[in-house]
Every structure is written in structure tokens, then in C-alpha cells.
CSV table of C-alpha atoms and ligand atoms in Angstrom, one decimal:
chain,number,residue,atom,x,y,z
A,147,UNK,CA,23.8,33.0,35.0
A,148,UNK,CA,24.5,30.6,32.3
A,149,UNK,CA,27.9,31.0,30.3
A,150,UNK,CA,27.7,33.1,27.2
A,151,UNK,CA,28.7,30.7,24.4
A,152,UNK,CA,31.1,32.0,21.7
A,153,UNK,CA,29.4,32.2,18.3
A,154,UNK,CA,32.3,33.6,16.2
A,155,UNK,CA,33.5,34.2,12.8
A,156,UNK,CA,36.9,35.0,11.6
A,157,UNK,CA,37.5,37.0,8.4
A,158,UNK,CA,40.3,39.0,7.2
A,159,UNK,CA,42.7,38.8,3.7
A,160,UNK,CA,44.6,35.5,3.0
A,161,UNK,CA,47.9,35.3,5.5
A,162,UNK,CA,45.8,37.2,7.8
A,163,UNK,CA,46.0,34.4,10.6
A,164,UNK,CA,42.8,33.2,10.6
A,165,UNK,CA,43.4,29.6,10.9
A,166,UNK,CA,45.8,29.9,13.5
A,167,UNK,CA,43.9,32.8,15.7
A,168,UNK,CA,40.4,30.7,14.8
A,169,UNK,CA,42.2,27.6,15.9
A,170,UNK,CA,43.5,29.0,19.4
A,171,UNK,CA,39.9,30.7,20.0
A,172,UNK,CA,38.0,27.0,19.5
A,173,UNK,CA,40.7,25.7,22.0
A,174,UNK,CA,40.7,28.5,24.5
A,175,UNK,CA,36.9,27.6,24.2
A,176,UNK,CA,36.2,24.1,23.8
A,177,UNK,CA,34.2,24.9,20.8
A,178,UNK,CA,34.9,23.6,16.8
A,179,UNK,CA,36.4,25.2,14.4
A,180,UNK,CA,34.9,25.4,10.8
A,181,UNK,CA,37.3,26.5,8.2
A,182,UNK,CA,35.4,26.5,4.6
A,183,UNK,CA,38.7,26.6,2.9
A,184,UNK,CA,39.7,23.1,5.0
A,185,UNK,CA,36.2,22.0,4.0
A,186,UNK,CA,36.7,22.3,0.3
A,187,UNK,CA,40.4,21.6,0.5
A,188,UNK,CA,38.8,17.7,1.7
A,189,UNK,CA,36.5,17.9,-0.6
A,190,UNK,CA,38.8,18.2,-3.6
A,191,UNK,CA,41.6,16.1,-2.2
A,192,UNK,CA,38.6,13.5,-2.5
A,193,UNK,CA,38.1,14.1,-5.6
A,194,UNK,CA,34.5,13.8,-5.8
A,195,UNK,CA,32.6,15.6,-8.3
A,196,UNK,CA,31.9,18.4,-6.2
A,197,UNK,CA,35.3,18.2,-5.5
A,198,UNK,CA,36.4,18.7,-8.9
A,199,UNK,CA,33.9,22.0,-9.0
A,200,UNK,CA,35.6,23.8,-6.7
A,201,UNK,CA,38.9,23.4,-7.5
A,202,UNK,CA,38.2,25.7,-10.7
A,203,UNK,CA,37.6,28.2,-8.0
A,204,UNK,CA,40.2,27.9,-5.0
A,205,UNK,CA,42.6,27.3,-7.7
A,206,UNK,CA,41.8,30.5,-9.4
A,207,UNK,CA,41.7,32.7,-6.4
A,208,UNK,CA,38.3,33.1,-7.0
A,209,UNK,CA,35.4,32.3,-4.6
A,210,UNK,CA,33.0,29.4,-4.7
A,211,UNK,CA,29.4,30.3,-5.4
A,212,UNK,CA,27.5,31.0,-2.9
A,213,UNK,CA,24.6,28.5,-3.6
A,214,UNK,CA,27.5,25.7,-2.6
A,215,UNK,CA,29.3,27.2,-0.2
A,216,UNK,CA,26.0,27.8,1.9
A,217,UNK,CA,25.4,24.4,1.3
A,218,UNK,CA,28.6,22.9,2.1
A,219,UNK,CA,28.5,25.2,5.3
A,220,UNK,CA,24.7,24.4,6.3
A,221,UNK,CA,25.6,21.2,6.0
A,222,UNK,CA,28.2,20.8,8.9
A,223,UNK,CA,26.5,22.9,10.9
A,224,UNK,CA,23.8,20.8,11.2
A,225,UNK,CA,25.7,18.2,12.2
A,226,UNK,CA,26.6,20.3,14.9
A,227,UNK,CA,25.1,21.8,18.4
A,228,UNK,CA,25.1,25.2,17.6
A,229,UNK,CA,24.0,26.2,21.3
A,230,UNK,CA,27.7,25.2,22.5
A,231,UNK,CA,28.9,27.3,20.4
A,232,UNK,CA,31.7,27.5,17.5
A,233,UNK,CA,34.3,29.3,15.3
A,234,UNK,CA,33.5,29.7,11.6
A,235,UNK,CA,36.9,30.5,9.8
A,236,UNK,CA,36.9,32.3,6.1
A,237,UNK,CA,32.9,31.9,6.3
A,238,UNK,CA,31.3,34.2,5.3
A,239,UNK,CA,32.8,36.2,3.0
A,240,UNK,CA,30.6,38.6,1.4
A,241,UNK,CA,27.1,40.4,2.3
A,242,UNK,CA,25.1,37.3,0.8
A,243,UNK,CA,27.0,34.6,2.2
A,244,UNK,CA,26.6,36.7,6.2
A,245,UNK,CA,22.6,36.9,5.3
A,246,UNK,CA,22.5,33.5,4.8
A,247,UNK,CA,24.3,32.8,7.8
A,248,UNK,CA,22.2,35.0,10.0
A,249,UNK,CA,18.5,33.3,9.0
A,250,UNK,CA,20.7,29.7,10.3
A,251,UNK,CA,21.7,31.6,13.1
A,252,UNK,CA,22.8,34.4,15.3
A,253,UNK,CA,26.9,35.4,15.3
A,254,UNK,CA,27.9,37.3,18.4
A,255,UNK,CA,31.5,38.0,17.5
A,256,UNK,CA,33.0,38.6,14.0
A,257,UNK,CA,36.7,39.0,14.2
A,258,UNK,CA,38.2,41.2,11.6
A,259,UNK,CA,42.2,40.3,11.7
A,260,UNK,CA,43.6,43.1,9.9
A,261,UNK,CA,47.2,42.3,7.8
A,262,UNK,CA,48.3,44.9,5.0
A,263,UNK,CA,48.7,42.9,1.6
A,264,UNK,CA,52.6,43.3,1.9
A,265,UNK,CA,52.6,40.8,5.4
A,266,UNK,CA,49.8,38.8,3.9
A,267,UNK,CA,52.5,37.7,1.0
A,268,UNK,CA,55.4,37.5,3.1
A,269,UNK,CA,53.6,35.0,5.3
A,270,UNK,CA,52.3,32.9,2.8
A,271,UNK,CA,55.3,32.5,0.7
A,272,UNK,CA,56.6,31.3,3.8
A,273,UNK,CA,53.5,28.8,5.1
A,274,UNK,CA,53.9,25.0,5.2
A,275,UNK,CA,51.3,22.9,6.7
A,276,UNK,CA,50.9,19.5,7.7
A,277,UNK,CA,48.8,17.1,4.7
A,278,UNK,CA,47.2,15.2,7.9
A,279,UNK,CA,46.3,17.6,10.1
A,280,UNK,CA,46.4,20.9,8.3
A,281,UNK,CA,48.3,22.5,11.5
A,282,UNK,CA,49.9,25.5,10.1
A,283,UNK,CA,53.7,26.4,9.9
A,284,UNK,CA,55.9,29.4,8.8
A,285,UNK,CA,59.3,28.7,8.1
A,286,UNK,CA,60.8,31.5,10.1
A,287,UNK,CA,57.6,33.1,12.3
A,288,UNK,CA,56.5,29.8,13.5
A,289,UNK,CA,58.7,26.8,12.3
A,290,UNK,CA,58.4,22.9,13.5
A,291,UNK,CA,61.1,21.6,15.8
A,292,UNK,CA,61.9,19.2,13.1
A,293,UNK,CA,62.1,20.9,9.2
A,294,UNK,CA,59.3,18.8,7.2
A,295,UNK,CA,57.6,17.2,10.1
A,296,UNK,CA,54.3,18.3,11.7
A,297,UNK,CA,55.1,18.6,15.7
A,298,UNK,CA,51.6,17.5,16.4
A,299,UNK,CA,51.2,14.4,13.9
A,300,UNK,CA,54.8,13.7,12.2
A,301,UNK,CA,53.0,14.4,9.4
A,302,UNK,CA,54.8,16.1,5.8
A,303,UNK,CA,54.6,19.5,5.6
A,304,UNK,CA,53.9,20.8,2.5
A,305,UNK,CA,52.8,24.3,0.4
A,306,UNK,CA,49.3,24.6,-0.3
A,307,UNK,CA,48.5,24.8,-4.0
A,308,UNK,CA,47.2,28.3,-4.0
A,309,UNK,CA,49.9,29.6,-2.3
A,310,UNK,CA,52.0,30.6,-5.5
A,311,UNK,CA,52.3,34.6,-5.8
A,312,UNK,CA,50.3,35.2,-8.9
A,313,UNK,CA,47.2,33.2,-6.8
A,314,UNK,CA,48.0,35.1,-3.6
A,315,UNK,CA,47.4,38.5,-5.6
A,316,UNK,CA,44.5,37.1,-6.7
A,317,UNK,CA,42.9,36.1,-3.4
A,318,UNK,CA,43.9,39.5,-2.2
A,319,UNK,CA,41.9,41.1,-4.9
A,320,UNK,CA,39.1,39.2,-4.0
A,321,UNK,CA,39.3,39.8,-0.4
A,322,UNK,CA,39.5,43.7,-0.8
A,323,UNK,CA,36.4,43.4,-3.8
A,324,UNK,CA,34.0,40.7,-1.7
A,325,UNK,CA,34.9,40.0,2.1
A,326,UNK,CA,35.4,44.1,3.0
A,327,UNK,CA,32.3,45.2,2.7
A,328,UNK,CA,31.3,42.5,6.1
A,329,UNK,CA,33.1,45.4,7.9
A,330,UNK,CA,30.1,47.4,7.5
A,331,UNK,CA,28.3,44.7,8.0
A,332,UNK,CA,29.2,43.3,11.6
A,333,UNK,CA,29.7,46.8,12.9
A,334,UNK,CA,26.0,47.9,12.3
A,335,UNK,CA,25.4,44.4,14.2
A,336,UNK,CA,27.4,45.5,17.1
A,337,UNK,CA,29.7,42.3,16.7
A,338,UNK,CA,32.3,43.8,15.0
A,339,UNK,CA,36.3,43.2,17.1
A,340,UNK,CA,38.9,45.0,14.6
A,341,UNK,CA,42.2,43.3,15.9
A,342,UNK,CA,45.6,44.7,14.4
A,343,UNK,CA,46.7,41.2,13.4
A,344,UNK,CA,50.4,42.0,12.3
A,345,UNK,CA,51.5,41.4,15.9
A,346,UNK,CA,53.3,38.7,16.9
A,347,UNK,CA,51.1,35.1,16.9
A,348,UNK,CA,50.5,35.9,20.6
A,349,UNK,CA,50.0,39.4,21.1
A,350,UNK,CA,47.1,38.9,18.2
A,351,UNK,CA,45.5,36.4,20.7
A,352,UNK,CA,45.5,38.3,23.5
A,353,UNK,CA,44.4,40.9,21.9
A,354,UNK,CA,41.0,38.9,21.0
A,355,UNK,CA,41.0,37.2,23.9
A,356,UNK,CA,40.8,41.0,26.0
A,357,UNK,CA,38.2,41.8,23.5
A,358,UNK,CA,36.3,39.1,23.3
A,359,UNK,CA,36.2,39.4,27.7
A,360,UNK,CA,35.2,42.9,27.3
A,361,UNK,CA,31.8,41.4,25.8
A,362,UNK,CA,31.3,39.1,28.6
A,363,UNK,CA,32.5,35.7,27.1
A,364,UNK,CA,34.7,34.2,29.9
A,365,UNK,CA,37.3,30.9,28.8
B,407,AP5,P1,41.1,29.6,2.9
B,407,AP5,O1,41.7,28.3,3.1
B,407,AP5,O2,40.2,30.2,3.9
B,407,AP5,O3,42.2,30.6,2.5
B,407,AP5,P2,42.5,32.2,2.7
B,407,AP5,O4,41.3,33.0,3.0
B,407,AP5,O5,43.3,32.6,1.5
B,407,AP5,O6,43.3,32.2,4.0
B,407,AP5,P3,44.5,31.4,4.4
B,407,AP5,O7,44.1,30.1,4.9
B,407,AP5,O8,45.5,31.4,3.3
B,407,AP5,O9,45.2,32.3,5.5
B,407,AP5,P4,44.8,32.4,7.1
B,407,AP5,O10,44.2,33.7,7.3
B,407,AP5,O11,44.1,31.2,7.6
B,407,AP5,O12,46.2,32.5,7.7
B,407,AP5,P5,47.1,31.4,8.5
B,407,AP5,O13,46.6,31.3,9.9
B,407,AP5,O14,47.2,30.1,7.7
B,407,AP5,O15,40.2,29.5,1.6
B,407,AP5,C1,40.8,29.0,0.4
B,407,AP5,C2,39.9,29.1,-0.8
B,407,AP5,O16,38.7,28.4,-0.6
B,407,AP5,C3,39.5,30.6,-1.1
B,407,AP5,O17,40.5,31.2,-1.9
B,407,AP5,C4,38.2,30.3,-1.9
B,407,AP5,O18,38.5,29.9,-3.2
B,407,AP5,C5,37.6,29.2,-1.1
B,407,AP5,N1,36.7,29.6,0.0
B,407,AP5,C6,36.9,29.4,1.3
B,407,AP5,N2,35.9,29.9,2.0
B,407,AP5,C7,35.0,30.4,1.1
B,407,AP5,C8,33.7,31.1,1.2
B,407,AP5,N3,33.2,31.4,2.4
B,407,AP5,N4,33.1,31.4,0.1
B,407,AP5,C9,33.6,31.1,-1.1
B,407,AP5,N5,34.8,30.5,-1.3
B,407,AP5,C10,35.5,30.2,-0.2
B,407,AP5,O19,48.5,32.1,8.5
B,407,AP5,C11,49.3,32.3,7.3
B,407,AP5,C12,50.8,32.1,7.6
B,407,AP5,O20,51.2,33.2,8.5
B,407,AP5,C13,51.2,30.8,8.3
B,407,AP5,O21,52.4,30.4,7.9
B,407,AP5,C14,51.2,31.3,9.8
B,407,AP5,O22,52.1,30.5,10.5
B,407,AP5,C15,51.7,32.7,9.7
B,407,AP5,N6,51.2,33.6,10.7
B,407,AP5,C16,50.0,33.6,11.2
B,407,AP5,N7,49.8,34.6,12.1
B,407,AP5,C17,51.1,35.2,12.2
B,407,AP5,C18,51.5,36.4,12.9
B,407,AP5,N8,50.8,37.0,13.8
B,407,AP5,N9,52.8,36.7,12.7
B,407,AP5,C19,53.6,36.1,11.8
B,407,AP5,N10,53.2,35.0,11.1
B,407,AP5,C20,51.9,34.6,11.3
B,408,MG,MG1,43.3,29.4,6.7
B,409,ZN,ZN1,49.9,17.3,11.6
């Protein structure tokens, strides 16, 4: 019988763990990971004129409009062979952004990392990450072996601009007004994998990882 190819999305408040889980999934499966908010974070580093569109949104807290960010997202994955599979991280993240998703094509697992708002702020007040690479640090939960310097790339590790507290309330907000109601949504799908994402980096992997075998997708 031919392998059952991961098609997975990743969604859950800011801090959640998202990029790191989504980033461990792709490697456990040889597939990409997509992460909109890396996308745009290019894109505005760039400074292109899109580029200077959205950062009025990230760097409110606020979401891009849909129109773009289906584009943006379309976009890449045409560029990619969707049969094989993938990891789509912080996309979608409301009802209209998952319909458009679904006429493109079919998800099979959405991965809901749950993290109450407290955690969520402790973890990004403490989150560096690397300007080359974007690998993700904490300075206490998950530090580099050398303070400043990206294990993977020697990169600098810095804060990301959003990451200040009045913007991390803000993304919260957004999370629980927009990117909740997609719990609904997956569930009536039957794709839905609630994972209790305040364990340790590794427990929350194996926790998906026994999930995600449950439904028949082997590493
Ligand atoms: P995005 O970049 O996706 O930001 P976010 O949703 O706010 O999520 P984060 O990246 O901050 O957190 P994460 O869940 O990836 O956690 P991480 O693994 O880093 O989006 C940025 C912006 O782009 C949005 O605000 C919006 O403006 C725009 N945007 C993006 N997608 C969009 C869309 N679809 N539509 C419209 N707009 C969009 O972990 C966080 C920290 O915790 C790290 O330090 C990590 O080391 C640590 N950590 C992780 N797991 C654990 C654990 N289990 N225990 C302890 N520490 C942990
Ligand atoms: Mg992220
Ligand atoms: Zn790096």
C-alpha cells in the first residue's frame, strides 16, 4: 500500500511552539515546512513594496488580509509537489483563510498546540532566533551552547520585532478572536489532533508523533 503522505497544518496562539513542533514534524517526515509568518518576515526584511504592506500588520499584531496572505501562500505552494506532502505553520488562521486552503487542497492533519496565554508570554519574552536561519531559541527552555550564536549556522541571535509585550497581547487577542474558531472547523473534518503543548519540547513531539501514528501516517 503506498505511504500516507502527511498534509498538516499547525495552529495554536503565538509561543505555542508551532515553529519548533512544525519544524520537527517536516524533519521526522522529509516533507517542507511553510511558515507564513517566515514568509512575510522575508518579505519585509526585503523591503519590497509588499513588504512594506505587511509590516503595518505583523507589526500591529494584527493579521494580513486574507486576499494576500492566500496569495502569498498559493504561491509557494505551487512551487511545490503537494502529493509529497508538507507542513503549513500559522496558515490558516481563520474560517476563510481554511476554505481557501481546502478548494487548493485537501489537509489530513491540523494540529492544534494548545498553551494558556500566561506560557505563551513567558516563552516569548524569552525567544531569540537566529537572523539566517530563523532556528528558534529560548534563553532558559532551549538555549544555544554558545549565548548569541545559532548552533546550526553561527548566526546572531536576535528578538523578533513583535515580540515586545504590548504586541504579544495583541497577537493573543487576535488568536482567541480569529484562529479559534478552526477548532470547530478541523474537528467536523475529522482532522482535528488537540496536543497539550505546555510539555516539555519533547514530550509535545511525541505526543503528535503517537497521534499522528494512530491515523496511519508512519515516519
Ligand atoms: P508567526 O511568525 O506565525 O507568529 P505567531 O503566530 O505569533 O507565532 P510565533 O512564531 O511567535 O510562535 P510559535 O508558535 O511558532 O512558537 P515557537 O516555536 O517559536 O506570524 C507572525 C505574524 O505574521 C502574525 O502576527 C501576523 O501578523 C502574520 N501572519 C502569519 N500568518 C498569517 C496568516 N495565515 N494570516 C494572516 N496573517 C498572518 O516557540 C516560542 C518560544 O517558546 C521559543 O523560544 C521556543 O524555544 C519556546 N518553546 C517552544 N516549545 C516549548 C515548550 N514545549 N516548552 C518550553 N519552551 C518552548
Ligand atoms: Mg513561529
Ligand atoms: Zn542559524
Amino acid at each position: 500500500m503506498a505511504k500516507k503522505r502527511l498534509r498538516a497544518i499547525m495552529f495554536g496562539p503565538p509561543g505555542s511552539g508551532k515553529g519548533t513542533q512544525g519544524q520537527l514534524l517536516a524533519d521526522r517526515f522529509d516533507v517542507p515546512h511553510v511558515s507564513t509568518g517566515e514568509l512575510f518576515r522575508a518579505e519585509i526584511a526585503g523591503k519590497s513594496a509588499q513588504g512594506k504592506m505587511l509590516k503595518k500588520y505583523v507589526e500591529a499584531g494584527a493579521l494580513v488580509p486574507d486576499e494576500l496572505t492566500n496569495a502569498v501562500v498559493t504561491n509557494q505552494l505551487k512551487r511545490m509537489d503537494l502529493r509529497k506532502g508538507f507542513v503549513l505553520d500559522g496558515y490558516p488562521r481563520n474560517v476563510e483563510q481554511a476554505t481557501h486552503l481546502n478548494r487548493v487542497v485537501k489537509i489530513n492533519i491540523a494540529v492544534q498546540l494548545r498553551v494558556a496565554d500566561v506560557e505563551a508570554v513567558r516563552r516569548l519574552v524569552g525567544r531569540v532566533q537566529c537572523v539566517d536561519c530563523e532556528q528558534v531559541y529560548h534563553k532558559t527552555d532551549s538555549p544555544p551552547i554558545k549565548p548569541g550564536m545559532c548552533a546550526l549556522c553561527g548566526g546572531n541571535l536576535i528578538k523578533r520585532n513583535d515580540d515586545t509585550k504590548n504586541l504579544i497581547r495583541k497577537r493573543l487577542e487576535t488568536f482567541h478572536f480569529m484562529t479559534e474558531p478552526l477548532v470547530s472547523y478541523y474537528r467536523q473534518k475529522g482532522v482535528l489532533l488537540t496536543i497539550n503543548g505546555e510539555q516539555a519540547i519533547p514530550y509535545v513531539f511525541e505526543e503528535i508523533m503517537k497521534k499522528t501514528a494512530k491515523l496511519g501516517f508512519k515516519s
